[in-house]
Short mmCIF file of N, CA and C and ligand atoms in Angstrom, two decimals:
data_model
loop_
_atom_site.label_atom_id
_atom_site.label_comp_id
_atom_site.label_asym_id
_atom_site.label_seq_id
_atom_site.Cartn_x
_atom_site.Cartn_y
_atom_site.Cartn_z
N MET A 1 101.45 102.15 92.98
CA MET A 1 101.91 101.89 94.34
C MET A 1 101.11 102.69 95.39
N GLU A 2 100.59 103.85 94.94
CA GLU A 2 99.80 104.66 95.87
C GLU A 2 98.56 103.87 96.33
N LYS A 3 97.97 103.18 95.37
CA LYS A 3 96.77 102.40 95.73
C LYS A 3 97.12 101.26 96.68
N LEU A 4 98.30 100.70 96.49
CA LEU A 4 98.72 99.63 97.41
C LEU A 4 98.90 100.19 98.82
N GLN A 5 99.47 101.40 98.91
CA GLN A 5 99.65 102.01 100.23
C GLN A 5 98.29 102.31 100.87
N GLU A 6 97.35 102.74 100.05
CA GLU A 6 95.99 102.98 100.58
C GLU A 6 95.37 101.67 101.07
N PHE A 7 95.60 100.62 100.29
CA PHE A 7 95.10 99.29 100.67
C PHE A 7 95.70 98.86 102.01
N TYR A 8 97.02 99.02 102.15
CA TYR A 8 97.67 98.65 103.41
C TYR A 8 97.11 99.48 104.57
N ALA A 9 96.86 100.76 104.31
CA ALA A 9 96.34 101.63 105.37
C ALA A 9 94.96 101.13 105.83
N GLU A 10 94.17 100.69 104.88
CA GLU A 10 92.83 100.18 105.21
C GLU A 10 92.93 98.88 106.01
N VAL A 11 93.84 98.01 105.56
CA VAL A 11 94.05 96.74 106.28
C VAL A 11 94.53 97.04 107.71
N ASP A 12 95.47 97.95 107.84
CA ASP A 12 96.02 98.27 109.17
C ASP A 12 94.94 98.87 110.08
N GLU A 13 94.08 99.69 109.49
CA GLU A 13 93.00 100.30 110.29
C GLU A 13 92.05 99.22 110.80
N GLN A 14 91.67 98.32 109.92
CA GLN A 14 90.75 97.25 110.32
C GLN A 14 91.40 96.30 111.32
N SER A 15 92.66 95.96 111.07
CA SER A 15 93.30 95.00 111.98
C SER A 15 93.56 95.66 113.35
N ALA A 16 93.82 96.98 113.36
CA ALA A 16 94.03 97.67 114.64
C ALA A 16 92.77 97.59 115.51
N LYS A 17 91.60 97.67 114.87
CA LYS A 17 90.35 97.57 115.63
C LYS A 17 90.25 96.20 116.30
N LEU A 18 90.60 95.16 115.53
CA LEU A 18 90.53 93.80 116.11
C LEU A 18 91.62 93.59 117.16
N GLU A 19 92.77 94.19 116.93
CA GLU A 19 93.85 94.06 117.93
C GLU A 19 93.41 94.66 119.27
N LYS A 20 92.66 95.76 119.20
CA LYS A 20 92.17 96.40 120.41
C LYS A 20 91.17 95.47 121.12
N ILE A 21 90.27 94.91 120.35
CA ILE A 21 89.26 93.99 120.91
C ILE A 21 89.95 92.80 121.59
N HIS A 22 91.01 92.31 120.95
CA HIS A 22 91.65 91.07 121.43
C HIS A 22 92.96 91.32 122.18
N ALA A 23 93.11 92.54 122.69
CA ALA A 23 94.39 92.92 123.31
C ALA A 23 94.83 91.91 124.37
N GLU A 24 93.87 91.38 125.13
CA GLU A 24 94.26 90.49 126.24
C GLU A 24 94.80 89.15 125.76
N ARG A 25 94.34 88.69 124.60
CA ARG A 25 94.76 87.35 124.17
C ARG A 25 95.96 87.39 123.21
N LEU A 26 96.24 88.57 122.64
CA LEU A 26 97.30 88.63 121.63
C LEU A 26 98.69 88.72 122.27
N ASN A 27 99.52 87.80 121.93
CA ASN A 27 100.91 87.80 122.42
C ASN A 27 101.89 88.22 121.35
N CYS A 28 101.38 88.77 120.25
CA CYS A 28 102.25 89.17 119.13
C CYS A 28 103.15 90.33 119.58
N LYS A 29 104.41 90.23 119.29
CA LYS A 29 105.34 91.33 119.61
C LYS A 29 106.59 91.19 118.75
N LYS A 30 107.36 92.27 118.70
CA LYS A 30 108.61 92.24 117.94
C LYS A 30 109.48 91.11 118.46
N GLY A 31 109.99 90.31 117.55
CA GLY A 31 110.84 89.19 117.96
C GLY A 31 110.11 87.87 117.98
N CYS A 32 108.76 87.93 117.99
CA CYS A 32 108.00 86.67 117.85
C CYS A 32 107.82 86.46 116.36
N SER A 33 108.36 85.36 115.87
CA SER A 33 108.34 85.13 114.43
C SER A 33 107.61 83.83 114.08
N ALA A 34 106.73 83.41 114.99
CA ALA A 34 106.07 82.12 114.80
C ALA A 34 105.33 82.03 113.46
N CYS A 35 104.82 83.17 112.98
CA CYS A 35 104.08 83.10 111.71
C CYS A 35 104.94 83.51 110.51
N CYS A 36 106.20 83.81 110.74
CA CYS A 36 107.09 84.23 109.63
C CYS A 36 107.72 83.00 108.99
N VAL A 37 106.92 82.25 108.31
CA VAL A 37 107.38 80.98 107.72
C VAL A 37 108.08 81.25 106.39
N ASP A 38 108.69 80.21 105.87
CA ASP A 38 109.60 80.40 104.74
C ASP A 38 108.91 80.34 103.38
N ASP A 39 107.68 79.93 103.32
CA ASP A 39 107.11 79.74 101.98
C ASP A 39 106.11 80.83 101.60
N ILE A 40 106.21 81.99 102.25
CA ILE A 40 105.28 83.08 101.92
C ILE A 40 105.59 83.63 100.54
N SER A 41 104.53 83.83 99.77
CA SER A 41 104.71 84.38 98.43
C SER A 41 103.74 85.55 98.25
N VAL A 42 104.07 86.42 97.30
CA VAL A 42 103.28 87.65 97.10
C VAL A 42 103.04 87.88 95.62
N PHE A 43 102.03 88.69 95.32
CA PHE A 43 101.83 89.13 93.94
C PHE A 43 102.96 90.08 93.55
N GLU A 44 103.12 90.25 92.24
CA GLU A 44 104.17 91.13 91.73
C GLU A 44 104.06 92.56 92.30
N ILE A 45 102.85 93.06 92.48
CA ILE A 45 102.70 94.44 92.97
C ILE A 45 103.33 94.59 94.37
N GLU A 46 103.16 93.57 95.20
CA GLU A 46 103.77 93.66 96.54
C GLU A 46 105.27 93.41 96.47
N ALA A 47 105.69 92.53 95.57
CA ALA A 47 107.13 92.28 95.39
C ALA A 47 107.82 93.56 94.94
N GLU A 48 107.19 94.26 94.00
CA GLU A 48 107.79 95.49 93.48
C GLU A 48 107.88 96.57 94.55
N ASN A 49 106.89 96.62 95.40
CA ASN A 49 106.90 97.58 96.51
C ASN A 49 108.09 97.31 97.43
N ILE A 50 108.38 96.06 97.68
CA ILE A 50 109.53 95.70 98.53
C ILE A 50 110.83 96.02 97.79
N ARG A 51 110.88 95.68 96.50
CA ARG A 51 112.11 95.98 95.73
C ARG A 51 112.41 97.47 95.74
N LYS A 52 111.35 98.29 95.57
CA LYS A 52 111.55 99.74 95.49
C LYS A 52 112.02 100.33 96.82
N ASN A 53 111.46 99.82 97.89
CA ASN A 53 111.73 100.43 99.20
C ASN A 53 112.89 99.80 99.95
N HIS A 54 113.37 98.65 99.49
CA HIS A 54 114.43 97.95 100.22
C HIS A 54 115.50 97.43 99.27
N ALA A 55 115.85 98.27 98.30
CA ALA A 55 116.79 97.85 97.26
C ALA A 55 118.13 97.43 97.85
N GLU A 56 118.63 98.24 98.77
CA GLU A 56 119.94 97.97 99.38
C GLU A 56 119.93 96.61 100.11
N LEU A 57 118.87 96.39 100.85
CA LEU A 57 118.74 95.13 101.61
C LEU A 57 118.75 93.91 100.68
N ILE A 58 117.93 93.94 99.65
CA ILE A 58 117.82 92.73 98.83
C ILE A 58 119.01 92.55 97.89
N GLU A 59 119.69 93.66 97.60
CA GLU A 59 120.88 93.57 96.73
C GLU A 59 122.08 93.03 97.51
N ASN A 60 122.26 93.56 98.74
CA ASN A 60 123.54 93.34 99.41
C ASN A 60 123.51 92.46 100.66
N GLU A 61 122.36 92.30 101.26
CA GLU A 61 122.34 91.55 102.52
C GLU A 61 121.92 90.10 102.29
N ASN A 62 122.18 89.31 103.30
CA ASN A 62 121.83 87.89 103.20
C ASN A 62 120.41 87.66 103.69
N PRO A 63 119.71 86.74 103.06
CA PRO A 63 118.41 86.37 103.60
C PRO A 63 118.60 85.59 104.91
N HIS A 64 117.60 85.59 105.74
CA HIS A 64 117.63 84.73 106.94
C HIS A 64 117.81 83.29 106.46
N GLU A 65 118.44 82.48 107.30
CA GLU A 65 118.65 81.10 106.85
C GLU A 65 117.32 80.39 106.59
N LYS A 66 117.38 79.40 105.71
CA LYS A 66 116.16 78.72 105.30
C LYS A 66 115.44 78.10 106.49
N GLY A 67 114.13 78.04 106.39
CA GLY A 67 113.32 77.49 107.46
C GLY A 67 112.42 78.57 108.07
N MET A 68 112.85 79.83 107.93
CA MET A 68 112.04 80.97 108.38
C MET A 68 112.06 82.02 107.28
N CYS A 69 111.18 83.02 107.40
CA CYS A 69 111.12 84.05 106.35
C CYS A 69 112.48 84.70 106.11
N ALA A 70 112.80 84.88 104.86
CA ALA A 70 114.09 85.45 104.47
C ALA A 70 114.28 86.87 104.99
N PHE A 71 113.20 87.57 105.31
CA PHE A 71 113.31 88.97 105.73
C PHE A 71 113.50 89.15 107.24
N LEU A 72 113.54 88.06 107.99
CA LEU A 72 113.82 88.20 109.43
C LEU A 72 115.28 88.57 109.65
N ASP A 73 115.54 89.37 110.68
CA ASP A 73 116.93 89.66 111.03
C ASP A 73 117.40 88.65 112.08
N LYS A 74 118.60 88.85 112.61
CA LYS A 74 119.15 87.85 113.54
C LYS A 74 118.40 87.83 114.87
N ASN A 75 117.63 88.87 115.14
CA ASN A 75 116.81 88.89 116.36
C ASN A 75 115.36 88.51 116.08
N ASP A 76 115.14 87.93 114.92
CA ASP A 76 113.80 87.53 114.50
C ASP A 76 112.81 88.69 114.42
N ALA A 77 113.32 89.85 114.02
CA ALA A 77 112.44 91.00 113.73
C ALA A 77 112.39 91.19 112.21
N CYS A 78 111.29 91.73 111.74
CA CYS A 78 111.10 91.91 110.29
C CYS A 78 111.93 93.10 109.79
N ARG A 79 112.69 92.89 108.72
CA ARG A 79 113.52 93.97 108.19
C ARG A 79 112.77 94.87 107.21
N ILE A 80 111.54 94.50 106.88
CA ILE A 80 110.77 95.33 105.94
C ILE A 80 109.40 95.66 106.55
N TYR A 81 109.39 95.80 107.89
CA TYR A 81 108.10 95.87 108.60
C TYR A 81 107.12 96.87 107.98
N GLU A 82 107.60 98.08 107.67
CA GLU A 82 106.68 99.10 107.16
C GLU A 82 106.15 98.76 105.77
N ASN A 83 106.84 97.88 105.07
CA ASN A 83 106.39 97.46 103.73
C ASN A 83 106.08 95.97 103.67
N ARG A 84 105.82 95.38 104.84
CA ARG A 84 105.53 93.95 104.83
C ARG A 84 104.25 93.69 104.02
N PRO A 85 104.17 92.51 103.44
CA PRO A 85 103.01 92.21 102.60
C PRO A 85 101.69 92.13 103.37
N TYR A 86 100.63 92.14 102.62
CA TYR A 86 99.29 92.04 103.21
C TYR A 86 99.18 90.88 104.20
N VAL A 87 99.64 89.72 103.76
CA VAL A 87 99.44 88.51 104.55
C VAL A 87 100.07 88.62 105.94
N CYS A 88 101.07 89.47 106.08
CA CYS A 88 101.76 89.62 107.37
C CYS A 88 101.02 90.59 108.30
N ARG A 89 100.07 91.32 107.78
CA ARG A 89 99.46 92.41 108.55
C ARG A 89 98.29 91.99 109.42
N THR A 90 97.87 90.78 109.26
CA THR A 90 96.71 90.32 110.05
C THR A 90 97.05 89.09 110.88
N GLN A 91 98.31 88.67 110.80
CA GLN A 91 98.69 87.46 111.52
C GLN A 91 98.45 87.62 113.02
N GLY A 92 98.02 86.55 113.63
CA GLY A 92 97.79 86.58 115.08
C GLY A 92 96.34 86.80 115.43
N LEU A 93 95.57 87.37 114.51
CA LEU A 93 94.14 87.62 114.79
C LEU A 93 93.35 86.32 114.59
N PRO A 94 92.16 86.26 115.19
CA PRO A 94 91.30 85.11 114.88
C PRO A 94 90.78 85.24 113.44
N PHE A 95 90.96 84.21 112.67
CA PHE A 95 90.52 84.21 111.27
C PHE A 95 89.25 83.40 111.10
N ARG A 96 88.42 83.83 110.15
CA ARG A 96 87.31 82.97 109.70
C ARG A 96 87.29 83.01 108.18
N TRP A 97 86.92 81.88 107.60
CA TRP A 97 86.82 81.81 106.15
C TRP A 97 85.86 80.68 105.79
N PHE A 98 85.46 80.68 104.54
CA PHE A 98 84.50 79.68 104.08
C PHE A 98 85.16 78.78 103.03
N ASP A 99 84.81 77.51 103.13
CA ASP A 99 85.35 76.56 102.16
C ASP A 99 84.33 75.44 101.98
N GLU A 100 84.50 74.75 100.87
CA GLU A 100 83.57 73.65 100.63
C GLU A 100 83.97 72.43 101.43
N PHE A 101 83.00 71.81 102.06
CA PHE A 101 83.24 70.56 102.78
C PHE A 101 82.02 69.68 102.56
N GLU A 102 82.26 68.51 101.97
CA GLU A 102 81.17 67.58 101.64
C GLU A 102 80.04 68.30 100.92
N ASN A 103 80.43 69.02 99.88
CA ASN A 103 79.50 69.74 98.99
C ASN A 103 78.73 70.88 99.65
N GLU A 104 79.18 71.29 100.78
CA GLU A 104 78.52 72.45 101.43
C GLU A 104 79.56 73.51 101.75
N LEU A 105 79.11 74.75 101.77
CA LEU A 105 80.02 75.83 102.16
C LEU A 105 80.04 75.91 103.68
N VAL A 106 81.21 75.71 104.24
CA VAL A 106 81.33 75.60 105.70
C VAL A 106 82.26 76.70 106.21
N GLU A 107 81.94 77.23 107.38
CA GLU A 107 82.83 78.24 107.97
C GLU A 107 83.93 77.56 108.79
N PHE A 108 85.15 78.01 108.58
CA PHE A 108 86.29 77.53 109.37
C PHE A 108 86.86 78.70 110.17
N ARG A 109 87.50 78.37 111.27
CA ARG A 109 88.18 79.41 112.07
C ARG A 109 89.55 78.91 112.53
N ASP A 110 90.44 79.84 112.74
CA ASP A 110 91.77 79.45 113.22
C ASP A 110 92.43 80.66 113.89
N ILE A 111 93.39 80.38 114.74
CA ILE A 111 94.19 81.43 115.37
C ILE A 111 95.55 80.84 115.73
N CYS A 112 96.54 81.69 115.82
CA CYS A 112 97.87 81.22 116.24
C CYS A 112 97.73 80.56 117.61
N PRO A 113 98.35 79.40 117.82
CA PRO A 113 98.23 78.72 119.13
C PRO A 113 98.72 79.60 120.28
N LEU A 114 99.61 80.55 120.00
CA LEU A 114 100.11 81.43 121.07
C LEU A 114 99.05 82.43 121.53
N ASN A 115 97.99 82.57 120.73
CA ASN A 115 96.93 83.54 121.05
C ASN A 115 95.59 82.85 121.33
N ASP A 116 95.67 81.58 121.65
CA ASP A 116 94.44 80.79 121.69
C ASP A 116 93.77 80.74 123.06
N GLU A 117 94.32 81.46 124.04
CA GLU A 117 93.68 81.43 125.36
C GLU A 117 92.53 82.42 125.42
N GLY A 118 91.55 82.13 126.28
CA GLY A 118 90.40 83.03 126.40
C GLY A 118 89.18 82.41 125.73
N VAL A 119 88.27 83.27 125.32
CA VAL A 119 87.03 82.78 124.70
C VAL A 119 87.37 81.91 123.49
N LEU A 120 86.73 80.76 123.39
CA LEU A 120 86.97 79.89 122.23
C LEU A 120 86.66 80.67 120.96
N ILE A 121 87.54 80.55 119.97
CA ILE A 121 87.31 81.36 118.77
C ILE A 121 86.01 80.96 118.06
N GLU A 122 85.58 79.73 118.27
CA GLU A 122 84.30 79.29 117.67
C GLU A 122 83.14 80.11 118.23
N ASN A 123 83.32 80.66 119.44
CA ASN A 123 82.23 81.40 120.07
C ASN A 123 82.31 82.92 119.86
N LEU A 124 83.31 83.36 119.14
CA LEU A 124 83.42 84.80 118.89
C LEU A 124 82.38 85.25 117.87
N ALA A 125 81.86 86.46 118.08
CA ALA A 125 80.96 87.04 117.07
C ALA A 125 81.75 87.21 115.78
N GLU A 126 81.08 87.08 114.65
CA GLU A 126 81.83 87.11 113.38
C GLU A 126 82.58 88.42 113.17
N GLU A 127 82.01 89.54 113.69
CA GLU A 127 82.69 90.82 113.49
C GLU A 127 83.95 90.95 114.37
N LYS A 128 84.13 89.99 115.26
CA LYS A 128 85.37 90.00 116.07
C LYS A 128 86.46 89.13 115.45
N CYS A 129 86.18 88.63 114.26
CA CYS A 129 87.18 87.82 113.53
C CYS A 129 87.58 88.55 112.26
N TRP A 130 88.75 88.22 111.75
CA TRP A 130 89.18 88.71 110.45
C TRP A 130 88.64 87.72 109.41
N THR A 131 87.74 88.23 108.58
CA THR A 131 87.15 87.33 107.58
C THR A 131 87.98 87.37 106.30
N ILE A 132 88.49 86.21 105.94
CA ILE A 132 89.34 86.11 104.75
C ILE A 132 88.46 86.12 103.50
N GLY A 133 88.83 86.93 102.54
CA GLY A 133 88.09 86.96 101.28
C GLY A 133 88.04 88.35 100.66
N GLU A 134 87.45 89.29 101.39
CA GLU A 134 87.24 90.63 100.83
C GLU A 134 88.56 91.33 100.49
N PHE A 135 89.49 91.33 101.42
CA PHE A 135 90.75 92.03 101.16
C PHE A 135 91.60 91.28 100.14
N GLU A 136 91.50 89.96 100.15
CA GLU A 136 92.25 89.19 99.15
C GLU A 136 91.75 89.53 97.74
N ALA A 137 90.43 89.70 97.62
CA ALA A 137 89.86 90.05 96.30
C ALA A 137 90.31 91.45 95.88
N LYS A 138 90.36 92.38 96.85
CA LYS A 138 90.82 93.75 96.53
C LYS A 138 92.27 93.73 96.06
N LEU A 139 93.08 92.94 96.73
CA LEU A 139 94.50 92.88 96.36
C LEU A 139 94.66 92.26 94.97
N ALA A 140 93.86 91.26 94.66
CA ALA A 140 93.93 90.65 93.33
C ALA A 140 93.54 91.67 92.26
N GLU A 141 92.55 92.53 92.58
CA GLU A 141 92.17 93.59 91.63
C GLU A 141 93.33 94.58 91.43
N LEU A 142 93.99 94.94 92.52
CA LEU A 142 95.14 95.85 92.42
C LEU A 142 96.23 95.24 91.55
N GLN A 143 96.45 93.94 91.72
CA GLN A 143 97.46 93.26 90.91
C GLN A 143 97.07 93.31 89.42
N LYS A 144 95.80 93.11 89.13
CA LYS A 144 95.35 93.16 87.73
C LYS A 144 95.58 94.56 87.15
N GLU A 145 95.24 95.59 87.94
CA GLU A 145 95.46 96.97 87.48
C GLU A 145 96.95 97.25 87.30
N PHE A 146 97.76 96.61 88.12
CA PHE A 146 99.20 96.86 88.11
C PHE A 146 99.84 96.39 86.80
N GLY A 147 99.25 95.39 86.18
CA GLY A 147 99.90 95.00 84.93
C GLY A 147 99.45 93.70 84.32
N THR A 148 99.14 92.76 85.13
CA THR A 148 98.80 91.48 84.55
C THR A 148 97.66 90.86 85.34
N ASP A 149 96.79 90.15 84.63
CA ASP A 149 95.76 89.45 85.41
C ASP A 149 96.16 88.01 85.67
N GLU A 150 97.41 87.70 85.32
CA GLU A 150 97.94 86.41 85.74
C GLU A 150 98.33 86.55 87.20
N LEU A 151 97.67 85.84 88.06
CA LEU A 151 97.90 86.05 89.49
C LEU A 151 99.01 85.13 90.00
N CYS A 152 100.14 85.15 89.29
CA CYS A 152 101.23 84.29 89.76
C CYS A 152 101.90 84.96 90.96
N ARG A 153 102.50 84.17 91.77
CA ARG A 153 103.08 84.67 93.02
C ARG A 153 104.58 84.43 93.05
N ILE A 154 105.26 85.28 93.83
CA ILE A 154 106.71 85.23 93.92
C ILE A 154 107.08 84.95 95.37
N LYS A 155 107.95 83.99 95.59
CA LYS A 155 108.37 83.71 96.97
C LYS A 155 109.23 84.84 97.51
N LEU A 156 109.00 85.23 98.76
CA LEU A 156 109.76 86.34 99.34
C LEU A 156 111.27 86.09 99.26
N ARG A 157 111.68 84.86 99.50
CA ARG A 157 113.11 84.55 99.47
C ARG A 157 113.72 84.86 98.11
N LYS A 158 112.94 84.70 97.06
CA LYS A 158 113.44 84.91 95.70
C LYS A 158 113.77 86.39 95.41
N LEU A 159 113.28 87.29 96.28
CA LEU A 159 113.57 88.70 96.06
C LEU A 159 115.02 89.04 96.38
N PHE A 160 115.66 88.23 97.18
CA PHE A 160 117.06 88.48 97.53
C PHE A 160 117.97 88.06 96.39
N LYS A 161 118.97 88.91 96.12
CA LYS A 161 119.95 88.54 95.10
C LYS A 161 120.71 87.29 95.54
N LYS A 162 121.00 87.23 96.87
CA LYS A 162 121.77 86.07 97.36
C LYS A 162 120.83 84.97 97.88
N ASN A 163 119.76 84.67 97.17
CA ASN A 163 118.82 83.66 97.72
C ASN A 163 119.30 82.23 97.50
S1 SF4 B 201 107.89 89.83 105.61
FE1 SF4 B 201 108.34 90.35 107.74
S2 SF4 B 201 106.40 90.05 108.85
FE2 SF4 B 201 106.23 89.02 106.86
S3 SF4 B 201 106.79 86.89 107.23
FE3 SF4 B 201 108.65 87.98 106.59
S4 SF4 B 201 109.65 88.66 108.46
FE4 SF4 B 201 107.53 88.10 108.99
#
């Protein structure tokens, strides 16, 4: 778990740099839950981190009603913010990633529509975007070290006893 905390610290440091660069366009704030969708899933290492740190919550409290992330509270704030999974730590930033399209590797970009004003994300320098790939690979390595190289994922809602 120590390595996972180090990983989160590195992610937070990198995302904080981008948040500073994009401060004017980012509308992310407590209570905005536009990206807290209901089908988020995590590797066992992140699930275990939540179980360890929020045992009382997942044992005794109700998940948010279906349609949004189970960990939102009634004010649409995250109940596990300090231990939220990797995928939640970069939401709102401009993303870039590569995928195959018509047999070629093509760059794609996306951003939350609430943060889409200002310079077109297609025109941003690559270092001003969060590039998907490197951190995902690091997290997969941590999961393998944690116990299994089966990279199966667990839905966040399933962590609640009353799911
Ligand atoms: S874990 Fe927290 S930040 Fe992540 S989707 Fe759920 S409510 Fe949102």
